[in-house]
Amino acid sequence: MHDLKTLGWNTHFEKEFEPYREGYEAARVALEYQGLYRVFAESCELLAEVTGKVRHQARERADFPAVGDWVVINRVPNENKATIHSILPRTSKFSRKVAGELSEEQIVATNVDTVFLVQGLDKNYNLRRIERYLILAFESGARPVVILSKADLCEDVEDRVREVEKVALGSPVHAISAKKSEGLEPLNQYLGLGITVAFLGSSGVGKSTLINRLLGEERQKVQDVREEDSKGRHTTTHRELIILPQGGLLIDTPGMRELQLWDAGEGLTDSFSDVEALAAECRFSDCAHTSEPGCAVKVAITEGALDAKRLENYMKIQKELEFLNSRQDARAQANRKERDKKIHKAFNRMKPRRG
Ligand code: GDP
Ligand code: ZN
């Protein structure tokens, strides 16, 4: 059975757990389903719920546990149940914008050490999409590794790897074929006792197939099967935090599979540090890199040092982020107004009445 180290416990969490040492246990969230959590504790698995206090103090969705979280629990005597008292601070997180009028952050995976950005080397190959996933990865706090899958369908694998290495800015790039079990060996360096790996990439790029290879079993059903039989996704055997037989953990949540850009300001800077370094050399600090004199970015493109498409993608993503941020600001403002109104009302009630 699993001990805490196998589950990813380390000195960071040890320290954060210090105040709870007396009377509590630590456990890791393996599945969330409608407010119920399946958690891995030392040598056992429990069904857990947050305490009423946690529920009342929660101000937003991000205050509730998510898959990958380390939580502070109390066991219910003689039952395989527990209550969750607190969430230990996260070392990394992936979140997404919840669909709807207002954007709200929903956390889809936490405490991920390494994230595999999977992209197929088939006709859906798209360098610009890798750039987007890199932003998400850098923003999350997890270390990105680019995996070019379906190498068996590509004639110029070497060229592709080199092309991706250019935009990956130092992150490792590996070409693999899960189907033919080729190129998988180097991935073992990212899987080790207590290390948590998650997967990012569009539907159909081969994430499930790769996960099955790493697991050595048909754990995650491949796409065509999954569509026929969407039942059983949350049966008792289903986990979204998976313990590998050779050590290491995989996170595969539906939310992670639907991830979009969210509040990725810092991530953008990290993923496009080459473009931003060039932009810093432009004569005007607010240079739009279109027709301004002394534009270092334009010069780099003319000289072939920077791909025009990379600049285009950078500007497009920047615009999207500005839009997202403005929506978040609008929401924050609405919340503030709402709160002010309440305070005002409460205040009025307290005023002495005449009459
Ligand atoms: P997911 O949506 O990212 O989980 O993708 P799946 O693992 O379900 O794979 C989608 C399709 O791609 C399936 O038909 C797989 O058989 C196929 N596939 C996955 N890996 C490879 C590969 O290395 N080579 C080839 N040719 N096909 C693959
Ligand atoms: Zn410029």
Tab-separated table of C-alpha atoms and ligand atoms in Angstrom:
chain	number	residue	atom	x	y	z
A	1	MET	CA	0.000	0.000	0.000
A	2	HIS	CA	0.980	3.620	-0.434
A	3	ASP	CA	2.759	5.640	2.194
A	4	LEU	CA	2.742	9.429	2.088
A	5	LYS	CA	6.081	9.701	0.219
A	6	THR	CA	4.716	7.534	-2.582
A	7	LEU	CA	1.837	9.997	-2.793
A	8	GLY	CA	4.128	13.005	-3.205
A	9	TRP	CA	4.595	14.095	0.415
A	10	ASN	CA	7.736	16.189	0.851
A	11	THR	CA	9.390	18.721	3.160
A	12	HIS	CA	7.242	21.574	1.813
A	13	PHE	CA	4.006	19.885	2.895
A	14	GLU	CA	5.612	18.542	6.061
A	15	LYS	CA	6.301	22.109	7.130
A	16	GLU	CA	2.826	23.362	6.215
A	17	PHE	CA	1.304	20.467	8.145
A	18	GLU	CA	3.180	21.346	11.343
A	19	PRO	CA	0.249	23.162	13.041
A	20	TYR	CA	-1.987	20.112	12.507
A	21	ARG	CA	0.438	17.510	13.780
A	22	GLU	CA	-1.631	16.809	16.875
A	23	GLY	CA	-4.851	15.014	16.098
A	24	TYR	CA	-4.894	15.274	12.314
A	25	GLU	CA	-3.707	13.306	9.293
A	26	ALA	CA	-2.667	14.340	5.810
A	27	ALA	CA	-4.265	12.888	2.679
A	28	ARG	CA	-4.189	13.585	-1.046
A	29	VAL	CA	-7.273	14.177	-3.194
A	30	ALA	CA	-7.616	11.541	-5.942
A	31	LEU	CA	-11.108	12.381	-7.185
A	32	GLU	CA	-13.713	15.082	-6.689
A	33	TYR	CA	-17.327	14.407	-7.434
A	34	GLN	CA	-20.143	16.791	-6.492
A	35	GLY	CA	-18.598	17.922	-3.241
A	36	LEU	CA	-17.403	14.454	-2.256
A	37	TYR	CA	-13.721	13.610	-2.304
A	38	ARG	CA	-11.917	10.326	-2.606
A	39	VAL	CA	-8.599	10.759	-0.811
A	40	PHE	CA	-5.474	8.662	-0.437
A	41	ALA	CA	-4.296	8.581	3.170
A	42	GLU	CA	-1.472	6.552	4.663
A	43	SER	CA	-2.205	2.956	3.543
A	44	CYS	CA	-5.878	3.522	2.802
A	45	GLU	CA	-8.460	5.273	0.759
A	46	LEU	CA	-11.272	7.315	2.288
A	47	LEU	CA	-14.383	9.158	1.236
A	48	ALA	CA	-14.205	12.729	2.513
A	49	GLU	CA	-16.275	15.881	2.829
A	50	VAL	CA	-15.237	19.385	3.821
A	51	THR	CA	-16.351	20.591	7.256
A	52	GLY	CA	-19.119	23.142	7.569
A	53	LYS	CA	-16.502	25.654	8.641
A	54	VAL	CA	-14.504	25.214	5.431
A	55	ARG	CA	-17.722	25.568	3.440
A	56	HIS	CA	-18.741	28.758	5.226
A	57	GLN	CA	-15.327	30.354	5.013
A	58	ALA	CA	-14.939	29.612	1.306
A	59	ARG	CA	-15.182	32.790	-0.709
A	60	GLU	CA	-14.713	31.222	-4.110
A	61	ARG	CA	-14.476	27.882	-5.850
A	62	ALA	CA	-10.691	27.902	-5.506
A	63	ASP	CA	-11.129	27.604	-1.732
A	64	PHE	CA	-12.443	24.053	-2.127
A	65	PRO	CA	-10.151	21.043	-2.557
A	66	ALA	CA	-9.162	19.921	-6.056
A	67	VAL	CA	-7.515	16.803	-7.443
A	68	GLY	CA	-3.870	16.769	-6.370
A	69	ASP	CA	-4.434	18.768	-3.196
A	70	TRP	CA	-2.959	17.769	0.129
A	71	VAL	CA	-5.689	18.110	2.734
A	72	VAL	CA	-5.820	17.974	6.519
A	73	ILE	CA	-8.277	15.313	7.621
A	74	ASN	CA	-9.919	13.633	10.580
A	75	ARG	CA	-11.087	10.054	10.222
A	76	VAL	CA	-14.629	9.096	11.130
A	77	PRO	CA	-14.185	6.181	13.570
A	78	ASN	CA	-15.004	2.712	12.210
A	79	GLU	CA	-15.867	3.997	8.766
A	80	ASN	CA	-13.860	4.605	5.615
A	81	LYS	CA	-14.779	8.248	5.867
A	82	ALA	CA	-13.091	11.502	6.799
A	83	THR	CA	-13.703	15.209	7.166
A	84	ILE	CA	-11.469	17.788	5.477
A	85	HIS	CA	-10.411	20.666	7.731
A	86	SER	CA	-7.961	22.514	5.560
A	87	ILE	CA	-6.046	22.526	2.267
A	88	LEU	CA	-2.259	22.788	2.497
A	89	PRO	CA	-0.801	25.580	0.316
A	90	ARG	CA	-0.412	24.443	-3.300
A	91	THR	CA	2.986	24.303	-5.002
A	92	SER	CA	1.409	24.592	-8.444
A	93	LYS	CA	-2.066	24.767	-9.894
A	94	PHE	CA	-3.883	24.585	-13.174
A	95	SER	CA	-7.114	26.494	-13.414
A	96	ARG	CA	-9.691	27.272	-16.013
A	97	LYS	CA	-12.282	29.889	-16.707
A	98	VAL	CA	-15.747	28.603	-15.926
A	99	ALA	CA	-18.092	29.069	-18.858
A	100	GLY	CA	-20.768	31.699	-18.460
A	101	GLU	CA	-21.305	35.428	-18.203
A	102	LEU	CA	-18.690	35.923	-15.504
A	103	SER	CA	-15.283	34.356	-15.453
A	104	GLU	CA	-14.548	32.413	-12.318
A	105	GLU	CA	-11.489	30.384	-11.559
A	106	GLN	CA	-11.937	26.638	-11.278
A	107	ILE	CA	-8.917	24.637	-10.230
A	108	VAL	CA	-8.519	21.447	-12.248
A	109	ALA	CA	-5.263	20.021	-10.855
A	110	THR	CA	-2.770	20.988	-8.170
A	111	ASN	CA	0.688	20.152	-6.864
A	112	VAL	CA	1.849	19.028	-10.291
A	113	ASP	CA	5.653	18.811	-10.571
A	114	THR	CA	5.968	18.203	-14.294
A	115	VAL	CA	3.441	18.725	-17.057
A	116	PHE	CA	3.629	16.829	-20.338
A	117	LEU	CA	2.485	19.063	-23.187
A	118	VAL	CA	1.339	16.551	-25.764
A	119	GLN	CA	1.040	17.474	-29.435
A	120	GLY	CA	0.583	15.061	-32.318
A	121	LEU	CA	2.999	14.947	-35.235
A	122	ASP	CA	0.088	14.201	-37.567
A	123	LYS	CA	-1.845	16.657	-39.704
A	124	ASN	CA	-3.079	18.462	-36.577
A	125	TYR	CA	0.444	19.492	-35.629
A	126	ASN	CA	0.478	23.184	-34.748
A	127	LEU	CA	3.484	25.043	-33.395
A	128	ARG	CA	1.332	27.992	-32.293
A	129	ARG	CA	-0.726	25.723	-30.076
A	130	ILE	CA	2.416	24.502	-28.354
A	131	GLU	CA	3.221	28.133	-27.553
A	132	ARG	CA	-0.189	28.489	-25.898
A	133	TYR	CA	0.240	25.378	-23.827
A	134	LEU	CA	3.664	26.580	-22.750
A	135	ILE	CA	2.066	29.730	-21.360
A	136	LEU	CA	-0.351	27.672	-19.299
A	137	ALA	CA	2.486	25.485	-18.086
A	138	PHE	CA	4.735	28.366	-17.054
A	139	GLU	CA	1.825	30.054	-15.340
A	140	SER	CA	0.953	26.927	-13.343
A	141	GLY	CA	4.292	26.594	-11.605
A	142	ALA	CA	4.843	23.074	-12.978
A	143	ARG	CA	7.839	22.242	-15.152
A	144	PRO	CA	6.879	21.740	-18.824
A	145	VAL	CA	8.128	18.886	-21.009
A	146	VAL	CA	6.991	18.866	-24.635
A	147	ILE	CA	5.976	15.474	-26.001
A	148	LEU	CA	5.556	15.163	-29.753
A	149	SER	CA	3.345	12.108	-30.135
A	150	LYS	CA	2.448	9.963	-33.152
A	151	ALA	CA	6.018	10.202	-34.485
A	152	ASP	CA	5.195	7.127	-36.592
A	153	LEU	CA	3.009	9.394	-38.765
A	154	CYS	CA	5.730	11.958	-39.450
A	155	GLU	CA	8.543	11.943	-42.014
A	156	ASP	CA	10.726	14.723	-40.631
A	157	VAL	CA	10.640	14.144	-36.879
A	158	GLU	CA	14.107	15.669	-36.336
A	159	ASP	CA	13.118	18.949	-38.001
A	160	ARG	CA	9.964	19.153	-35.925
A	161	VAL	CA	11.858	18.563	-32.696
A	162	ARG	CA	14.305	21.342	-33.572
A	163	GLU	CA	11.480	23.708	-34.501
A	164	VAL	CA	9.702	23.054	-31.215
A	165	GLU	CA	12.918	23.400	-29.226
A	166	LYS	CA	13.171	26.944	-30.560
A	167	VAL	CA	9.840	28.001	-29.047
A	168	ALA	CA	10.194	25.830	-25.930
A	169	LEU	CA	13.022	28.059	-24.640
A	170	GLY	CA	14.948	25.431	-22.738
A	171	SER	CA	12.159	23.013	-21.874
A	172	PRO	CA	12.935	19.456	-23.006
A	173	VAL	CA	11.291	18.132	-26.183
A	174	HIS	CA	10.757	14.416	-26.909
A	175	ALA	CA	9.285	12.661	-29.934
A	176	ILE	CA	7.456	9.425	-29.192
A	177	SER	CA	5.115	6.874	-30.687
A	178	ALA	CA	2.848	5.400	-28.040
A	179	LYS	CA	1.378	3.120	-30.656
A	180	LYS	CA	4.753	1.593	-31.516
A	181	SER	CA	6.155	2.020	-28.021
A	182	GLU	CA	9.023	4.114	-29.383
A	183	GLY	CA	10.874	6.899	-27.597
A	184	LEU	CA	9.178	6.174	-24.276
A	185	GLU	CA	12.322	5.268	-22.338
A	186	PRO	CA	13.572	8.898	-21.935
A	187	LEU	CA	10.259	9.812	-20.279
A	188	ASN	CA	11.197	7.712	-17.259
A	189	GLN	CA	13.543	10.478	-16.113
A	190	TYR	CA	10.428	12.554	-15.309
A	191	LEU	CA	8.686	9.786	-13.400
A	192	GLY	CA	9.975	8.932	-9.978
A	193	LEU	CA	8.819	8.134	-6.473
A	194	GLY	CA	6.392	10.821	-5.336
A	195	ILE	CA	6.703	12.945	-8.472
A	196	THR	CA	3.408	14.141	-9.940
A	197	VAL	CA	2.966	14.454	-13.699
A	198	ALA	CA	-0.058	15.902	-15.514
A	199	PHE	CA	-0.991	16.037	-19.187
A	200	LEU	CA	-2.007	18.949	-21.385
A	201	GLY	CA	-3.002	18.719	-25.017
A	202	SER	CA	-5.955	18.767	-27.367
A	203	SER	CA	-8.347	15.871	-27.590
A	204	GLY	CA	-7.068	13.092	-29.818
A	205	VAL	CA	-3.336	13.781	-29.511
A	206	GLY	CA	-2.794	10.483	-27.717
A	207	LYS	CA	-2.777	11.344	-24.006
A	208	SER	CA	-4.788	8.284	-22.967
A	209	THR	CA	-2.676	6.006	-25.127
A	210	LEU	CA	0.493	7.392	-23.551
A	211	ILE	CA	-0.939	7.062	-20.041
A	212	ASN	CA	-1.764	3.426	-20.761
A	213	ARG	CA	1.802	2.814	-21.925
A	214	LEU	CA	3.222	4.387	-18.782
A	215	LEU	CA	0.817	2.373	-16.649
A	216	GLY	CA	1.327	-0.810	-18.570
A	217	GLU	CA	-2.422	-1.425	-18.675
A	218	GLU	CA	-5.581	-0.220	-20.390
A	219	ARG	CA	-6.406	2.186	-17.615
A	220	GLN	CA	-7.654	5.220	-19.453
A	221	LYS	CA	-9.898	4.148	-22.293
A	222	VAL	CA	-8.859	5.586	-25.640
A	223	GLN	CA	-11.116	8.088	-27.281
A	224	ASP	CA	-13.328	5.984	-29.553
A	225	VAL	CA	-14.178	3.646	-26.706
A	226	ARG	CA	-14.738	6.496	-24.297
A	227	GLU	CA	-17.340	8.143	-26.508
A	228	GLU	CA	-19.449	5.005	-26.718
A	229	ASP	CA	-19.324	4.343	-23.031
A	230	SER	CA	-19.221	7.573	-21.102
A	231	LYS	CA	-20.778	5.808	-18.138
A	232	GLY	CA	-18.393	4.362	-15.637
A	233	ARG	CA	-16.241	7.483	-15.611
A	234	HIS	CA	-16.894	7.828	-11.916
A	235	THR	CA	-17.240	4.250	-10.798
A	236	THR	CA	-15.412	3.173	-7.678
A	237	THR	CA	-12.361	2.119	-9.676
A	238	HIS	CA	-11.962	5.490	-11.364
A	239	ARG	CA	-9.277	7.821	-10.010
A	240	GLU	CA	-7.920	11.013	-11.448
A	241	LEU	CA	-4.746	10.808	-9.406
A	242	ILE	CA	-3.130	7.565	-10.482
A	243	ILE	CA	-0.247	5.844	-8.708
A	244	LEU	CA	2.225	4.298	-11.142
A	245	PRO	CA	3.493	0.800	-10.349
A	246	GLN	CA	7.095	1.993	-10.921
A	247	GLY	CA	6.623	5.001	-8.570
A	248	GLY	CA	5.339	8.421	-9.450
A	249	LEU	CA	1.838	9.783	-9.918
A	250	LEU	CA	-0.222	10.850	-12.904
A	251	ILE	CA	-3.045	13.381	-12.847
A	252	ASP	CA	-5.658	13.100	-15.575
A	253	THR	CA	-8.841	15.087	-14.935
A	254	PRO	CA	-11.562	16.045	-17.431
A	255	GLY	CA	-11.051	19.696	-16.462
A	256	MET	CA	-7.363	19.474	-17.243
A	257	ARG	CA	-8.308	18.182	-20.679
A	258	GLU	CA	-10.444	21.262	-21.351
A	259	LEU	CA	-7.986	23.855	-20.166
A	260	GLN	CA	-7.916	27.358	-21.648
A	261	LEU	CA	-5.834	30.438	-21.129
A	262	TRP	CA	-6.538	32.001	-17.776
A	263	ASP	CA	-4.863	34.976	-16.238
A	264	ALA	CA	-1.569	33.883	-17.732
A	265	GLY	CA	0.312	37.165	-17.489
A	266	GLU	CA	3.557	35.854	-16.060
A	267	GLY	CA	3.372	32.739	-18.162
A	268	LEU	CA	3.259	34.862	-21.293
A	269	THR	CA	6.432	36.668	-20.293
A	270	ASP	CA	8.233	33.376	-19.665
A	271	SER	CA	7.102	31.691	-22.861
A	272	PHE	CA	7.896	34.669	-25.072
A	273	SER	CA	10.968	35.980	-23.303
A	274	ASP	CA	12.761	36.173	-26.693
A	275	VAL	CA	10.054	38.462	-28.136
A	276	GLU	CA	9.897	40.543	-24.962
A	277	ALA	CA	13.685	40.953	-24.904
A	278	LEU	CA	13.555	42.222	-28.500
A	279	ALA	CA	10.650	44.559	-27.701
A	280	ALA	CA	12.712	46.075	-24.892
A	281	GLU	CA	15.183	47.193	-27.580
A	282	CYS	CA	12.551	49.066	-29.609
A	283	ARG	CA	12.987	52.835	-29.705
A	284	PHE	CA	9.501	53.497	-28.309
A	285	SER	CA	8.465	51.757	-25.124
A	286	ASP	CA	4.896	51.454	-26.403
A	287	CYS	CA	5.993	50.183	-29.819
A	288	ALA	CA	3.270	48.133	-31.522
A	289	HIS	CA	5.874	46.528	-33.823
A	290	THR	CA	3.934	47.513	-36.933
A	291	SER	CA	5.468	50.564	-38.653
A	292	GLU	CA	7.335	52.410	-35.914
A	293	PRO	CA	10.905	53.517	-36.634
A	294	GLY	CA	13.622	51.780	-34.618
A	295	CYS	CA	11.549	48.641	-34.053
A	296	ALA	CA	13.933	45.867	-32.995
A	297	VAL	CA	11.237	43.226	-33.400
A	298	LYS	CA	10.682	44.093	-37.073
A	299	VAL	CA	14.425	44.041	-37.676
A	300	ALA	CA	14.656	40.579	-36.118
A	301	ILE	CA	11.892	39.333	-38.401
A	302	THR	CA	13.560	40.812	-41.489
A	303	GLU	CA	16.838	39.225	-40.513
A	304	GLY	CA	15.130	35.883	-39.919
A	305	ALA	CA	15.993	35.778	-36.224
A	306	LEU	CA	12.306	35.813	-35.272
A	307	ASP	CA	9.430	34.065	-36.989
A	308	ALA	CA	6.687	36.552	-37.986
A	309	LYS	CA	4.066	33.973	-37.029
A	310	ARG	CA	5.501	33.784	-33.534
A	311	LEU	CA	5.116	37.538	-33.131
A	312	GLU	CA	1.571	37.324	-34.498
A	313	ASN	CA	0.665	34.604	-32.006
A	314	TYR	CA	2.244	36.585	-29.164
A	315	MET	CA	0.154	39.662	-29.989
A	316	LYS	CA	-3.018	37.637	-30.392
A	317	ILE	CA	-2.579	35.928	-27.048
A	318	GLN	CA	-1.770	39.249	-25.399
A	319	LYS	CA	-5.071	40.656	-26.669
A	320	GLU	CA	-6.995	37.662	-25.367
A	321	LEU	CA	-5.367	38.017	-21.981
A	322	GLU	CA	-6.270	41.704	-21.838
A	323	PHE	CA	-9.867	40.780	-22.590
A	324	LEU	CA	-9.903	38.107	-19.901
A	325	ASN	CA	-8.358	40.471	-17.377
A	326	SER	CA	-10.868	43.190	-18.136
A	327	ARG	CA	-13.695	40.704	-17.529
A	328	GLN	CA	-12.125	39.742	-14.218
A	329	ASP	CA	-11.815	43.414	-13.286
A	330	ALA	CA	-15.474	43.929	-14.129
A	331	ARG	CA	-16.397	41.038	-11.893
A	332	ALA	CA	-14.252	42.323	-9.032
A	333	GLN	CA	-15.905	45.707	-9.405
A	334	ALA	CA	-19.376	44.168	-9.366
A	335	ASN	CA	-18.492	42.252	-6.213
A	336	ARG	CA	-17.207	45.392	-4.574
A	337	LYS	CA	-20.398	47.292	-5.433
A	338	GLU	CA	-22.502	44.469	-4.066
A	339	ARG	CA	-20.533	44.471	-0.823
A	340	ASP	CA	-20.688	48.264	-0.492
A	341	LYS	CA	-24.447	48.104	-0.942
A	342	LYS	CA	-24.742	45.543	1.848
A	343	ILE	CA	-22.546	47.554	4.183
A	344	HIS	CA	-24.555	50.649	3.375
A	345	LYS	CA	-27.825	48.862	4.153
A	346	ALA	CA	-26.496	47.466	7.409
A	347	PHE	CA	-25.264	50.912	8.321
A	348	ASN	CA	-28.635	52.472	7.640
A	349	ARG	CA	-30.325	49.938	9.871
A	350	MET	CA	-28.005	50.912	12.703
A	351	LYS	CA	-28.851	54.602	12.418
A	352	PRO	CA	-31.045	55.849	15.221
A	353	ARG	CA	-34.527	56.517	13.974
A	354	ARG	CA	-36.395	59.630	14.828
A	355	GLY	CA	-39.984	59.707	15.469
B	1	GDP	P1	-6.466	11.658	-26.145
B	1	GDP	O1	-7.782	12.249	-26.517
B	1	GDP	O2	-5.396	12.707	-26.151
B	1	GDP	O3	-6.494	10.886	-24.866
B	1	GDP	O4	-6.060	10.654	-27.322
B	1	GDP	P2	-6.160	9.057	-27.391
B	1	GDP	O5	-5.095	8.423	-26.572
B	1	GDP	O6	-7.565	8.671	-27.097
B	1	GDP	O7	-5.784	8.772	-28.917
B	1	GDP	C1	-6.523	9.299	-30.011
B	1	GDP	C2	-6.255	8.453	-31.238
B	1	GDP	O8	-4.884	8.532	-31.629
B	1	GDP	C3	-6.546	6.958	-31.021
B	1	GDP	O9	-7.171	6.458	-32.176
B	1	GDP	C4	-5.158	6.366	-30.832
B	1	GDP	O10	-5.092	5.024	-31.238
B	1	GDP	C5	-4.310	7.256	-31.723
B	1	GDP	N1	-2.890	7.283	-31.290
B	1	GDP	C6	-2.436	7.506	-30.029
B	1	GDP	N2	-1.082	7.463	-29.990
B	1	GDP	C7	-0.678	7.194	-31.259
B	1	GDP	C8	0.621	7.023	-31.874
B	1	GDP	O11	1.690	7.074	-31.250
B	1	GDP	N3	0.633	6.800	-33.228
B	1	GDP	C9	-0.512	6.728	-33.957
B	1	GDP	N4	-0.407	6.503	-35.266
B	1	GDP	N5	-1.724	6.875	-33.410
B	1	GDP	C10	-1.822	7.101	-32.084
B	2	ZN	ZN	8.846	47.324	-31.913
